PDB file of C-alpha atoms in Angstrom:
ATOM      1  CA  MET A   1      90.168 -93.634 -34.744  1.00 70.00           C
ATOM      2  CA  LYS A   2      87.345 -93.814 -37.253  1.00 77.00           C
ATOM      3  CA  ASP A   3      87.749 -94.713 -40.905  1.00 82.00           C
ATOM      4  CA  TYR A   4      87.870 -91.687 -43.130  1.00 82.00           C
ATOM      5  CA  ILE A   5      87.170 -90.914 -46.772  1.00 88.00           C
ATOM      6  CA  PRO A   6      87.898 -87.273 -47.616  1.00 87.00           C
ATOM      7  CA  GLU A   7      85.110 -85.115 -48.968  1.00 92.00           C
ATOM      8  CA  LEU A   8      85.689 -83.005 -52.071  1.00 95.00           C
ATOM      9  CA  SER A   9      85.508 -79.783 -50.094  1.00 94.00           C
ATOM     10  CA  GLU A  10      88.223 -81.054 -47.731  1.00 95.00           C
ATOM     11  CA  LEU A  11      90.474 -82.009 -50.664  1.00 96.00           C
ATOM     12  CA  ARG A  12      89.994 -78.557 -52.118  1.00 96.00           C
ATOM     13  CA  MET A  13      90.950 -76.905 -48.836  1.00 96.00           C
ATOM     14  CA  VAL A  14      94.117 -78.964 -48.646  1.00 97.00           C
ATOM     15  CA  ASN A  15      94.990 -78.286 -52.289  1.00 96.00           C
ATOM     16  CA  ARG A  16      94.369 -74.540 -51.846  1.00 95.00           C
ATOM     17  CA  ALA A  17      96.771 -74.247 -48.903  1.00 97.00           C
ATOM     18  CA  PRO A  18     100.413 -73.558 -49.758  1.00 96.00           C
ATOM     19  CA  ASP A  19     103.188 -75.836 -48.615  1.00 95.00           C
ATOM     20  CA  GLY A  20     104.772 -72.953 -46.774  1.00 94.00           C
ATOM     21  CA  PRO A  21     103.420 -70.373 -44.328  1.00 94.00           C
ATOM     22  CA  LEU A  22     100.442 -68.101 -44.702  1.00 96.00           C
ATOM     23  CA  PRO A  23     100.313 -64.448 -43.555  1.00 96.00           C
ATOM     24  CA  PHE A  24      98.323 -65.009 -40.333  1.00 96.00           C
ATOM     25  CA  SER A  25      97.990 -62.273 -37.775  1.00 96.00           C
ATOM     26  CA  PRO A  26      99.899 -63.141 -34.592  1.00 96.00           C
ATOM     27  CA  SER A  27      96.641 -63.955 -32.751  1.00 97.00           C
ATOM     28  CA  ASP A  28      95.350 -66.181 -35.590  1.00 97.00           C
ATOM     29  CA  ARG A  29      98.690 -68.019 -35.734  1.00 96.00           C
ATOM     30  CA  THR A  30      98.608 -68.554 -31.981  1.00 96.00           C
ATOM     31  CA  TYR A  31      95.031 -69.827 -32.163  1.00 97.00           C
ATOM     32  CA  ILE A  32      95.797 -72.335 -34.929  1.00 97.00           C
ATOM     33  CA  LEU A  33      99.005 -73.632 -33.398  1.00 96.00           C
ATOM     34  CA  SER A  34      97.565 -73.878 -29.879  1.00 97.00           C
ATOM     35  CA  CYS A  35      94.541 -75.767 -31.242  1.00 97.00           C
ATOM     36  CA  PHE A  36      96.812 -78.189 -33.090  1.00 97.00           C
ATOM     37  CA  ASP A  37      99.048 -78.703 -30.015  1.00 96.00           C
ATOM     38  CA  ASP A  38      96.055 -79.095 -27.679  1.00 97.00           C
ATOM     39  CA  VAL A  39      94.568 -81.801 -29.954  1.00 98.00           C
ATOM     40  CA  GLU A  40      97.839 -83.683 -30.029  1.00 97.00           C
ATOM     41  CA  THR A  41      98.351 -83.350 -26.283  1.00 97.00           C
ATOM     42  CA  SER A  42      94.847 -84.256 -25.193  1.00 98.00           C
ATOM     43  CA  PHE A  43      94.553 -87.210 -27.573  1.00 98.00           C
ATOM     44  CA  GLY A  44      98.135 -88.390 -27.096  1.00 97.00           C
ATOM     45  CA  VAL A  45      98.980 -88.276 -30.816  1.00 97.00           C
ATOM     46  CA  ARG A  46     101.867 -86.721 -32.693  1.00 96.00           C
ATOM     47  CA  ALA A  47     101.646 -86.430 -36.465  1.00 95.00           C
ATOM     48  CA  PHE A  48     105.022 -84.838 -37.066  1.00 95.00           C
ATOM     49  CA  PRO A  49     107.327 -85.832 -34.226  1.00 92.00           C
ATOM     50  CA  GLU A  50     110.439 -84.550 -35.962  1.00 92.00           C
ATOM     51  CA  ILE A  51     109.020 -81.078 -36.729  1.00 93.00           C
ATOM     52  CA  ALA A  52     107.995 -78.342 -34.314  1.00 92.00           C
ATOM     53  CA  THR A  53     104.384 -77.312 -34.852  1.00 92.00           C
ATOM     54  CA  ALA A  54     105.444 -73.734 -35.488  1.00 92.00           C
ATOM     55  CA  ASN A  55     107.517 -74.901 -38.461  1.00 94.00           C
ATOM     56  CA  LEU A  56     104.686 -76.756 -40.222  1.00 95.00           C
ATOM     57  CA  GLY A  57     103.378 -75.328 -43.476  1.00 95.00           C
ATOM     58  CA  ALA A  58      99.727 -74.450 -44.012  1.00 97.00           C
ATOM     59  CA  LYS A  59      99.052 -77.509 -46.154  1.00 97.00           C
ATOM     60  CA  ALA A  60     100.419 -79.929 -43.536  1.00 97.00           C
ATOM     61  CA  LEU A  61      98.444 -78.160 -40.782  1.00 97.00           C
ATOM     62  CA  ILE A  62      95.095 -78.157 -42.532  1.00 97.00           C
ATOM     63  CA  ARG A  63      95.515 -81.688 -43.829  1.00 97.00           C
ATOM     64  CA  GLN A  64      96.268 -83.030 -40.352  1.00 97.00           C
ATOM     65  CA  LEU A  65      93.575 -80.962 -38.640  1.00 97.00           C
ATOM     66  CA  ILE A  66      90.973 -82.282 -41.106  1.00 97.00           C
ATOM     67  CA  LEU A  67      92.204 -85.846 -40.525  1.00 96.00           C
ATOM     68  CA  TYR A  68      92.052 -85.385 -36.746  1.00 97.00           C
ATOM     69  CA  TRP A  69      88.573 -83.795 -36.977  1.00 96.00           C
ATOM     70  CA  ARG A  70      87.210 -86.689 -39.038  1.00 96.00           C
ATOM     71  CA  THR A  71      88.919 -89.602 -37.216  1.00 96.00           C
ATOM     72  CA  LEU A  72      89.309 -88.751 -33.495  1.00 96.00           C
ATOM     73  CA  LEU A  73      86.564 -89.413 -30.963  1.00 96.00           C
ATOM     74  CA  PRO A  74      86.704 -87.122 -27.916  1.00 97.00           C
ATOM     75  CA  HIS A  75      86.055 -88.648 -24.495  1.00 97.00           C
ATOM     76  CA  THR A  76      87.568 -86.320 -21.913  1.00 98.00           C
ATOM     77  CA  GLU A  77      86.796 -82.663 -21.313  1.00 98.00           C
ATOM     78  CA  ALA A  78      90.215 -81.598 -22.655  1.00 97.00           C
ATOM     79  CA  GLN A  79      89.639 -83.662 -25.776  1.00 98.00           C
ATOM     80  CA  MET A  80      86.162 -82.187 -26.292  1.00 98.00           C
ATOM     81  CA  ASP A  81      87.544 -78.652 -25.911  1.00 98.00           C
ATOM     82  CA  ALA A  82      90.407 -79.258 -28.391  1.00 97.00           C
ATOM     83  CA  TYR A  83      88.154 -81.127 -30.792  1.00 97.00           C
ATOM     84  CA  GLY A  84      85.567 -78.357 -30.728  1.00 97.00           C
ATOM     85  CA  ARG A  85      88.147 -75.731 -31.723  1.00 97.00           C
ATOM     86  CA  MET A  86      89.399 -77.643 -34.781  1.00 97.00           C
ATOM     87  CA  PRO A  87      86.685 -76.456 -37.235  1.00 97.00           C
ATOM     88  CA  GLY A  88      87.565 -72.832 -36.443  1.00 97.00           C
ATOM     89  CA  ALA A  89      91.258 -73.462 -37.034  1.00 98.00           C
ATOM     90  CA  ILE A  90      90.487 -75.319 -40.302  1.00 98.00           C
ATOM     91  CA  ARG A  91      88.247 -72.480 -41.532  1.00 97.00           C
ATOM     92  CA  LEU A  92      90.804 -69.892 -40.573  1.00 97.00           C
ATOM     93  CA  ILE A  93      93.552 -71.599 -42.550  1.00 98.00           C
ATOM     94  CA  ASP A  94      91.220 -72.004 -45.511  1.00 97.00           C
ATOM     95  CA  THR A  95      90.013 -68.406 -45.395  1.00 97.00           C
ATOM     96  CA  VAL A  96      93.564 -67.004 -45.417  1.00 97.00           C
ATOM     97  CA  ALA A  97      94.608 -69.455 -48.164  1.00 97.00           C
ATOM     98  CA  THR A  98      91.635 -68.376 -50.246  1.00 97.00           C
ATOM     99  CA  PHE A  99      92.470 -64.695 -49.704  1.00 96.00           C
ATOM    100  CA  VAL A 100      96.099 -65.213 -50.767  1.00 96.00           C
ATOM    101  CA  GLU A 101      94.983 -67.225 -53.798  1.00 94.00           C
ATOM    102  CA  GLU A 102      92.578 -64.448 -54.878  1.00 95.00           C
ATOM    103  CA  GLN A 103      95.199 -61.747 -54.352  1.00 95.00           C
ATOM    104  CA  GLU A 104      97.699 -63.633 -56.522  1.00 93.00           C
ATOM    105  CA  ALA A 105      95.070 -64.097 -59.267  1.00 92.00           C
ATOM    106  CA  ARG A 106      94.251 -60.394 -59.138  1.00 93.00           C
ATOM    107  CA  ARG A 107      97.934 -59.474 -59.425  1.00 92.00           C
ATOM    108  CA  ARG A 108      98.369 -61.764 -62.409  1.00 89.00           C
ATOM    109  CA  ALA A 109      95.301 -60.309 -64.135  1.00 90.00           C
ATOM    110  CA  GLU A 110      96.506 -56.745 -63.546  1.00 90.00           C
ATOM    111  CA  ALA A 111     100.105 -57.339 -64.581  1.00 81.00           C
ATOM    112  CA  PRO A 112     101.128 -55.836 -67.924  1.00 80.00           C
ATOM    113  CA  PRO A 113     101.685 -58.388 -70.701  1.00 77.00           C
ATOM    114  CA  ALA A 114     105.286 -59.515 -71.052  1.00 68.00           C
TER     115      ALA A 114
END
């Protein structure tokens, strides 16, 4: 594993993601979870051994995917495939988290004063 100092954009992505789930489509959820599982399987790592991947919140998923992306070095074909899919999974989580954040801000702005 390489040393890693998070970039500001990565910290913002992690902070934007909720602790709980995000409203992914079934295919998006499958893509993200399979990417995460494939990374852990191909590299022989397990970040959350006591928790099933399907039960991880968005914040934990994006934080760990970013950490894997920045620290793992792929050597085998399986590792290169899993590693290459991580940016897509990270962007997908961040895109949905941003959408949810914007929707919540819009609802608050449109809500009548209390």
